[in-house]
Short mmCIF file of C-alpha atoms in Angstrom, two decimals:
data_model
loop_
_atom_site.label_atom_id
_atom_site.label_comp_id
_atom_site.label_asym_id
_atom_site.label_seq_id
_atom_site.Cartn_x
_atom_site.Cartn_y
_atom_site.Cartn_z
CA MET A 90 -0.07 -0.15 -0.02
CA LEU A 91 3.02 2.64 0.37
CA THR A 92 4.44 2.15 -2.34
CA ASP A 93 0.83 2.15 -4.16
CA LEU A 94 0.58 5.90 -2.41
CA GLU A 95 4.67 7.17 -3.29
CA GLU A 96 3.71 6.27 -6.78
CA LEU A 97 0.04 8.44 -6.45
CA VAL A 98 1.93 10.99 -4.79
CA ARG A 99 4.65 11.66 -6.86
CA CYS A 100 2.24 11.98 -9.36
CA GLU A 101 1.32 15.37 -9.04
CA SER A 102 -2.87 16.53 -9.86
CA PHE A 103 -3.05 20.19 -9.76
CA SER A 104 -6.84 20.78 -10.12
CA SER A 105 -6.23 23.55 -12.19
CA ASP A 106 -3.80 21.90 -14.54
CA MET A 107 -5.19 19.86 -16.98
CA VAL A 108 -2.21 18.05 -18.32
CA ALA A 109 -1.16 17.57 -14.44
CA VAL A 110 -5.05 15.76 -13.52
CA ALA A 111 -5.16 13.72 -16.75
CA ARG A 112 -1.73 12.42 -16.42
CA SER A 113 -2.97 11.59 -12.35
CA ALA A 114 -5.87 9.84 -13.73
CA LYS A 115 -3.74 7.48 -15.83
CA VAL A 116 -1.31 6.25 -13.28
CA VAL A 117 -4.35 6.16 -10.82
CA GLY A 118 -6.50 4.10 -13.99
CA ALA A 119 -3.18 2.48 -13.71
CA LEU A 120 -2.94 1.44 -9.68
CA GLY A 121 -7.14 0.93 -10.08
CA ALA A 122 -6.31 -2.08 -13.32
CA ARG A 123 -3.64 -3.63 -11.79
CA LEU A 124 -5.63 -3.89 -8.44
CA LEU A 125 -9.51 -4.79 -9.75
CA GLY A 126 -8.36 -6.78 -12.75
CA VAL A 127 -9.69 -4.21 -15.50
CA ALA A 128 -9.11 -0.82 -16.61
CA PRO A 129 -11.38 1.88 -16.29
CA ASP A 130 -13.97 3.61 -18.21
CA ARG A 131 -12.04 6.98 -18.48
CA ILE A 132 -14.14 10.18 -19.25
CA VAL A 133 -13.39 13.89 -20.29
CA ILE A 134 -15.63 16.55 -18.70
CA GLY A 135 -14.35 20.15 -19.76
CA GLY A 136 -11.19 18.66 -20.66
CA VAL A 137 -11.18 17.04 -16.64
CA SER A 138 -10.94 13.34 -16.88
CA HIS A 139 -12.40 10.97 -14.59
CA LEU A 140 -12.34 7.39 -14.40
CA ARG A 141 -15.21 4.81 -13.26
CA TRP A 142 -15.20 1.06 -12.97
CA CYS A 143 -18.83 -0.15 -12.53
CA PHE A 144 -18.89 -4.34 -12.17
CA GLY A 145 -22.69 -5.75 -12.25
CA THR A 146 -25.46 -3.78 -11.00
CA PRO A 147 -24.29 -1.38 -8.85
CA LYS A 148 -25.60 -0.51 -5.50
CA VAL A 149 -22.65 0.38 -3.55
CA LEU A 150 -21.21 3.38 -4.79
CA LEU A 151 -17.47 4.47 -4.12
CA VAL A 152 -16.31 7.91 -4.50
CA GLY A 153 -12.78 9.35 -4.38
CA HIS A 154 -11.13 12.73 -6.14
CA HIS A 155 -7.72 12.45 -7.77
CA ASP A 156 -6.85 16.16 -8.13
CA THR A 157 -4.72 18.06 -5.11
CA VAL A 158 -4.86 21.59 -4.23
CA TRP A 159 -0.77 21.72 -4.47
CA PRO A 160 0.07 23.60 -7.60
CA MET A 161 2.83 21.75 -9.40
CA GLY A 162 6.83 21.65 -8.22
CA SER A 163 5.50 21.03 -4.19
CA ILE A 164 6.71 17.80 -4.06
CA ARG A 165 10.03 19.53 -4.26
CA ARG A 166 9.21 21.54 -1.71
CA ILE A 167 7.35 18.95 0.85
CA PRO A 168 9.20 16.21 -0.71
CA TRP A 169 7.76 11.90 -0.48
CA SER A 170 8.64 10.34 3.27
CA VAL A 171 7.78 7.95 5.00
CA ALA A 172 9.35 7.95 8.96
CA HIS A 173 8.05 7.56 12.48
CA GLY A 174 4.91 5.72 11.42
CA ARG A 175 3.41 8.99 9.71
CA ALA A 176 3.78 9.42 5.36
CA TRP A 177 3.85 12.79 4.01
CA GLY A 178 3.58 14.83 0.70
CA PRO A 179 1.20 16.93 -1.75
CA GLY A 180 -1.84 14.93 -1.16
CA VAL A 181 -0.91 12.32 0.49
CA LEU A 182 -3.53 12.26 3.25
CA ASP A 183 -6.48 14.50 0.28
CA MET A 184 -7.27 12.19 -0.82
CA LYS A 185 -4.53 9.01 -2.30
CA ALA A 186 -4.19 7.37 1.07
CA GLY A 187 -7.97 6.78 0.65
CA LEU A 188 -7.39 5.92 -3.20
CA VAL A 189 -5.19 3.18 -2.59
CA GLN A 190 -7.41 1.82 0.76
CA MET A 191 -10.58 1.96 -0.80
CA PHE A 192 -8.30 0.07 -4.35
CA HIS A 193 -6.68 -2.61 -1.83
CA ALA A 194 -10.28 -3.11 0.07
CA LEU A 195 -12.31 -3.67 -3.12
CA ALA A 196 -8.76 -6.06 -4.21
CA SER A 197 -9.83 -7.94 -0.88
CA LEU A 198 -13.40 -9.03 -2.00
CA SER A 199 -13.81 -12.41 -3.61
CA SER A 200 -15.31 -10.55 -6.49
CA PRO A 201 -15.77 -6.69 -6.86
CA GLU A 202 -19.61 -7.17 -8.24
CA GLY A 203 -22.44 -4.62 -7.53
CA VAL A 204 -19.66 -2.23 -6.88
CA CYS A 205 -19.30 1.20 -9.31
CA VAL A 206 -16.11 3.11 -8.51
CA ILE A 207 -15.72 6.82 -9.52
CA VAL A 208 -12.57 8.75 -9.00
CA ASN A 209 -12.67 12.19 -9.87
CA GLY A 210 -10.49 14.92 -11.13
CA ASP A 211 -12.08 17.71 -10.41
CA GLU A 212 -13.53 18.02 -6.53
CA GLU A 213 -11.37 21.05 -4.66
CA VAL A 214 -13.13 22.77 -7.53
CA GLY A 215 -16.38 21.87 -6.83
CA SER A 216 -16.73 18.30 -8.20
CA THR A 217 -17.80 21.37 -11.46
CA THR A 218 -17.84 18.30 -14.61
CA SER A 219 -18.49 15.45 -12.27
CA ARG A 220 -21.39 16.49 -10.36
CA GLN A 221 -23.59 14.77 -12.66
CA LEU A 222 -21.35 11.94 -12.92
CA ILE A 223 -21.46 10.93 -9.55
CA GLU A 224 -25.19 12.07 -9.27
CA GLN A 225 -26.49 9.46 -11.97
CA SER A 226 -24.57 6.90 -10.58
CA THR A 227 -26.79 6.10 -7.54
CA ALA A 228 -29.02 5.42 -8.94
CA GLY A 229 -29.59 2.06 -7.15
CA CYS A 230 -27.42 2.03 -4.55
CA ALA A 231 -28.20 1.13 -0.74
CA ALA A 232 -25.21 3.13 -0.01
CA ALA A 233 -22.35 5.81 -1.23
CA PHE A 234 -19.11 5.41 0.57
CA VAL A 235 -16.76 8.45 0.68
CA LEU A 236 -12.73 8.33 0.55
CA GLU A 237 -12.44 11.67 2.12
CA ALA A 238 -10.32 11.94 5.27
CA SER A 239 -11.36 11.53 8.93
CA ALA A 240 -12.57 14.54 10.31
CA ASP A 241 -9.81 14.22 13.09
CA ASP A 242 -6.50 12.34 13.75
CA GLY A 243 -8.48 10.30 16.16
CA GLY A 244 -10.34 8.43 12.85
CA ALA A 245 -13.92 9.74 13.38
CA LEU A 246 -15.61 9.55 10.20
CA LYS A 247 -17.77 12.61 8.72
CA THR A 248 -21.41 11.52 9.49
CA ALA A 249 -22.68 15.32 8.14
CA ARG A 250 -21.74 18.10 6.48
CA LYS A 251 -22.50 21.69 5.56
CA GLY A 252 -23.92 23.17 2.19
CA THR A 253 -21.65 25.11 -0.20
CA SER A 254 -22.59 28.48 -1.63
CA ARG A 255 -19.91 30.91 -3.57
CA TYR A 256 -20.74 34.36 -4.72
CA GLU A 257 -18.41 37.18 -5.59
CA ILE A 258 -19.55 40.48 -6.02
CA VAL A 259 -18.61 42.64 -8.59
CA VAL A 260 -18.16 46.07 -7.44
CA HIS A 261 -18.49 48.77 -10.61
CA GLY A 262 -17.23 52.60 -9.92
CA LYS A 263 -16.47 55.23 -12.24
CA ALA A 264 -12.64 56.05 -13.37
CA ALA A 265 -11.04 59.47 -12.54
CA HIS A 266 -7.84 61.12 -12.32
CA ALA A 267 -6.78 60.62 -8.39
CA GLY A 268 -5.02 63.64 -8.45
CA GLN A 269 -6.79 66.07 -9.91
CA GLU A 270 -10.69 65.68 -9.76
CA PRO A 271 -11.29 62.38 -7.60
CA GLU A 272 -14.34 63.76 -6.89
CA LYS A 273 -16.27 62.82 -10.69
CA GLY A 274 -15.41 59.16 -10.12
CA VAL A 275 -17.33 56.88 -8.17
CA ASN A 276 -14.42 54.68 -6.19
CA ALA A 277 -15.50 50.78 -6.14
CA THR A 278 -12.82 50.70 -3.72
CA ILE A 279 -14.66 52.58 -0.76
CA GLU A 280 -17.62 51.03 -2.01
CA ALA A 281 -16.05 47.12 -1.70
CA ALA A 282 -15.00 48.14 1.59
CA HIS A 283 -18.52 48.78 2.63
CA GLN A 284 -19.76 45.14 1.58
CA VAL A 285 -17.44 43.93 3.39
CA LEU A 286 -18.20 44.55 6.70
CA SER A 287 -22.25 44.34 5.31
CA VAL A 288 -21.15 40.73 4.20
CA ALA A 289 -19.84 39.89 7.92
CA GLY A 290 -23.06 41.22 9.53
CA LEU A 291 -24.73 38.60 6.92
CA GLY A 292 -24.85 35.62 9.23
CA ALA A 293 -26.51 37.26 12.33
CA SER A 294 -29.23 37.42 10.25
CA ALA A 295 -28.82 34.12 8.76
CA ALA A 296 -28.91 32.93 12.20
CA ALA A 297 -32.16 34.81 13.74
CA ALA A 298 -33.94 33.60 10.55
CA VAL A 299 -33.22 30.06 10.13
CA ASP A 300 -31.98 27.41 13.43
CA GLY A 301 -28.92 25.85 12.28
CA GLY A 302 -30.09 22.80 14.08
CA PRO A 303 -27.14 20.03 14.67
CA LEU A 304 -24.89 21.24 12.02
CA GLY A 305 -25.14 24.83 14.14
CA ALA A 306 -24.52 28.01 12.57
CA ALA A 307 -24.28 29.51 8.90
CA THR A 308 -20.75 30.97 8.44
CA ILE A 309 -20.83 33.59 5.52
CA THR A 310 -17.07 34.75 5.25
CA PRO A 311 -15.60 37.55 3.16
CA THR A 312 -12.39 35.87 1.69
CA LEU A 313 -10.62 37.54 -1.56
CA LEU A 314 -10.92 41.35 -2.08
CA SER A 315 -8.86 43.18 -5.08
CA ALA A 316 -9.98 46.32 -6.66
CA GLY A 317 -7.93 49.15 -8.96
CA SER A 318 -5.92 49.11 -12.30
CA ALA A 319 -3.25 52.07 -11.27
CA ARG A 320 -1.91 53.94 -8.77
CA ASN A 321 -3.25 57.45 -9.47
CA THR A 322 -6.65 56.06 -11.04
CA VAL A 323 -10.02 56.24 -8.71
CA PRO A 324 -11.03 52.57 -8.90
CA ALA A 325 -13.65 51.84 -11.71
CA LEU A 326 -14.20 47.96 -10.75
CA ALA A 327 -13.40 45.91 -7.61
CA ARG A 328 -14.12 42.10 -6.77
CA LEU A 329 -15.62 40.59 -3.42
CA THR A 330 -15.51 36.99 -3.17
CA VAL A 331 -17.73 35.00 -0.37
CA ASP A 332 -17.73 32.04 0.84
CA VAL A 333 -20.65 30.74 2.73
CA ARG A 334 -21.73 27.41 4.98
CA ALA A 335 -25.19 26.43 5.51
CA PRO A 336 -26.93 23.95 8.01
CA SER A 337 -29.74 23.42 6.24
CA ALA A 338 -31.51 23.55 2.24
CA ALA A 339 -33.15 26.91 4.18
CA ALA A 340 -30.66 28.46 5.94
CA GLN A 341 -28.81 28.21 1.89
CA GLU A 342 -31.76 29.86 0.55
CA THR A 343 -32.09 32.52 2.86
CA ILE A 344 -28.70 33.90 1.94
CA ASP A 345 -28.69 33.54 -1.21
CA ALA A 346 -31.21 35.99 -1.35
CA LEU A 347 -29.86 38.63 1.29
CA VAL A 348 -26.53 37.91 -0.24
CA ARG A 349 -28.78 39.13 -3.33
CA GLY A 350 -30.75 41.97 -2.09
CA MET A 351 -27.02 43.43 -1.06
CA THR A 352 -27.30 47.38 -2.11
CA PRO A 353 -24.86 49.61 -2.74
CA ARG A 354 -24.26 52.79 -0.47
CA ILE A 355 -22.10 55.34 -2.55
CA PRO A 356 -23.95 56.80 -5.40
CA GLY A 357 -23.04 55.81 -8.67
CA ALA A 358 -22.24 52.57 -7.64
CA ARG A 359 -23.43 49.27 -8.92
CA LEU A 360 -23.56 44.77 -7.45
CA GLU A 361 -23.33 42.72 -9.55
CA VAL A 362 -23.62 39.25 -7.96
CA ARG A 363 -22.39 36.13 -9.46
CA GLY A 364 -22.03 32.62 -8.45
CA GLY A 365 -24.87 31.12 -6.35
CA ARG A 366 -25.77 27.98 -4.53
CA GLN A 367 -23.21 24.76 -5.27
CA ARG A 368 -22.70 21.74 -2.79
CA PRO A 369 -26.17 20.63 -0.63
CA PRO A 370 -26.14 20.68 3.06
CA MET A 371 -25.52 16.94 4.09
CA GLY A 372 -28.20 16.13 7.10
CA PRO A 373 -27.03 13.82 9.60
CA GLU A 374 -30.26 11.36 9.14
CA SER A 375 -28.03 10.41 5.46
CA SER A 376 -25.01 8.98 6.94
CA ALA A 377 -27.11 7.02 10.38
CA ALA A 378 -28.25 3.99 9.11
CA LEU A 379 -24.10 3.11 7.95
CA PHE A 380 -22.72 4.29 9.97
CA ALA A 381 -24.48 2.57 12.52
CA LEU A 382 -23.27 -0.43 11.03
CA ALA A 383 -19.99 0.68 10.91
CA THR A 384 -19.72 1.21 14.18
CA ARG A 385 -20.67 -2.57 14.88
CA ILE A 386 -17.74 -3.87 11.95
CA ALA A 387 -15.35 -1.21 13.99
CA ALA A 388 -16.20 -3.61 17.20
CA GLU A 389 -16.93 -6.93 15.57
CA LEU A 390 -12.93 -6.20 14.36
CA GLY A 391 -11.50 -5.27 16.94
CA GLN A 392 -11.00 -1.58 16.03
CA GLU A 393 -11.42 1.58 17.96
CA PRO A 394 -15.18 2.60 18.68
CA LEU A 395 -16.03 4.89 16.27
CA ARG A 396 -17.18 8.74 16.62
CA GLY A 397 -18.97 10.54 13.66
CA VAL A 398 -19.20 14.64 13.65
CA SER A 399 -20.17 16.68 11.53
CA VAL A 400 -18.32 19.36 9.52
CA GLY A 401 -18.40 22.38 8.03
CA GLY A 402 -16.45 21.25 4.63
CA ALA A 403 -17.89 19.84 2.14
CA SER A 404 -17.27 17.17 -0.68
CA ASP A 405 -19.26 15.05 -3.11
CA ALA A 406 -20.51 13.07 0.06
CA ASN A 407 -23.37 16.44 -0.72
CA TYR A 408 -24.43 15.26 -3.67
CA THR A 409 -24.79 11.70 -3.13
CA ALA A 410 -26.53 12.76 -0.43
CA ALA A 411 -28.87 14.69 -1.89
CA MET A 412 -29.84 12.29 -3.94
CA GLY A 413 -31.16 9.86 -1.51
CA CYS A 414 -28.60 7.61 -1.30
CA PRO A 415 -27.58 6.84 2.29
CA THR A 416 -23.70 7.70 2.27
CA LEU A 417 -21.19 8.05 5.27
CA ASP A 418 -17.82 9.80 4.18
CA GLY A 419 -14.47 10.36 5.60
CA LEU A 420 -13.70 6.70 5.26
CA GLY A 421 -10.50 7.28 3.36
CA ALA A 422 -7.06 7.73 5.84
CA VAL A 423 -6.50 9.04 9.55
CA GLY A 424 -4.20 12.04 9.51
CA ALA A 425 -4.26 15.76 9.35
CA GLY A 426 -2.83 18.61 7.98
CA ALA A 427 -4.89 18.82 4.72
CA HIS A 428 -4.16 21.21 2.53
CA ALA A 429 -1.45 22.20 4.87
CA ASP A 430 2.56 21.52 4.53
CA SER A 431 2.01 19.56 7.82
CA GLU A 432 -0.04 17.06 5.68
CA TYR A 433 0.42 14.08 6.61
CA VAL A 434 -1.10 10.09 6.81
CA ASP A 435 -1.10 8.00 9.78
CA VAL A 436 0.40 5.01 7.87
CA THR A 437 -0.47 2.96 10.88
CA ARG A 438 -4.34 2.88 10.17
CA MET A 439 -4.59 2.27 6.12
CA VAL A 440 -4.87 -1.37 6.35
CA PRO A 441 -7.74 -1.29 10.06
CA ARG A 442 -9.93 1.48 7.21
CA ALA A 443 -8.83 -0.65 4.37
CA ARG A 444 -10.97 -3.94 6.30
CA LEU A 445 -13.23 -1.55 7.93
CA LEU A 446 -14.32 -0.45 4.10
CA ALA A 447 -13.96 -3.79 2.45
CA GLU A 448 -16.54 -4.82 5.21
CA LEU A 449 -18.99 -2.44 4.58
CA ILE A 450 -18.68 -3.32 0.59
CA ALA A 451 -19.00 -6.62 2.08
CA ARG A 452 -22.33 -6.22 3.79
CA THR A 453 -23.74 -3.47 1.72
CA ARG A 454 -24.06 -4.85 -1.72
CA ARG A 455 -26.48 -7.55 -0.56
#
C-alpha cells in the first residue's frame, strides 16, 4: 500500500492543471486496473479526466478524487517521505491514501460485483464537471462510501456536512484621475469596503432567520478582495469573493436572498452578484444507518470505537446524499493537516481502515 501511495503522491495533480490531472488519471487508472483486474472507463468532461469502474448492477458506490490543491512543483518543497509511522507529501491525506485504501479494500473481496467506483478529477474545485456523473451513479445504490480523509487524527467519520455557496460581488464604479479630479469618480474600493462589512454582518441575519440545527450556525465569510487598475486612478472596478457554509437547504436559500439583496452605499456605484448555491447540505439522517453499521463492524474487527462528527467542509458526499442515497464520508486515511504543509497520513491505520471499508461493501451490496 505504501508503494502504491508513493506512486500517486509523486504524480502531482493540481486541479487547475489539466495536463497534470490527465497524467494522474492514467496513473490512478493503472493502479486500479492492476488491483481490480479491469481498466476503467476514462471520461473527459470539459477537459477534466475522471475514472469509472462498474461491476455488474451497482448496489454500492465508492467515490474518491485524484486532484489536489497543491500547485505543481510542491513535491520538491514537501517531498514524499515515511518516518515514525507517518507518510508526508502533497495530497497524501487529501486524498491519495484514501484511493489506495479503496482499491486494496475492493481487491480483498472475493469479487467486486455490485460496486461502482468513481474517481473524479475536480473535487477540490467543486466537482463542476463531474457532479452529474456522480449523481447519476447513485441510481439503484443502497449506499455511497466517500473516501475523504477522517475528520481528525483520531479517525472520526464525517456523518454530516454543511452545504456550500460561492459568490463574487463585482463592484462597478467610475474611474477618474486620483490627483486632479477624484470627486468625478465613483470609488469602487470604498464601496467594496462597505460591502465587506455588510457581508460580515449577514451571518447574524441568517442565524436570526433560520435555526442551524445539529450542524450549527451558517458561516458567511468574505475572502478574496481586489480593486483598481493603477495607483493614480480612482478604481472603477472591485471584486469580493464570499464563502458560505449553510446547515440546511432553508438556510442556504435565505442566505442566497440576503446576498442578492445587498445594495450599494455610495451614489453612482453598482453591484453585480455572481455565483450562488453549489453543494447542498448533507444532514445526519443521510448517514445514520451506515454509521451504526460501521460501528458494529469496527467492534467485530476489534478496532477502536468509531466517532461521527459534523463538519463545515463539503465534499462529493453532499451530492450523493442529496440524491437520496445513504452516504457515509471520512472513510479514507487517518491523519491531519489537509491542504497544509504539515499534511500527513498515519500509515498504521491504513490497513484497518481498508478492512472496515471492505466489510461495509460486503454487507451493503447484498
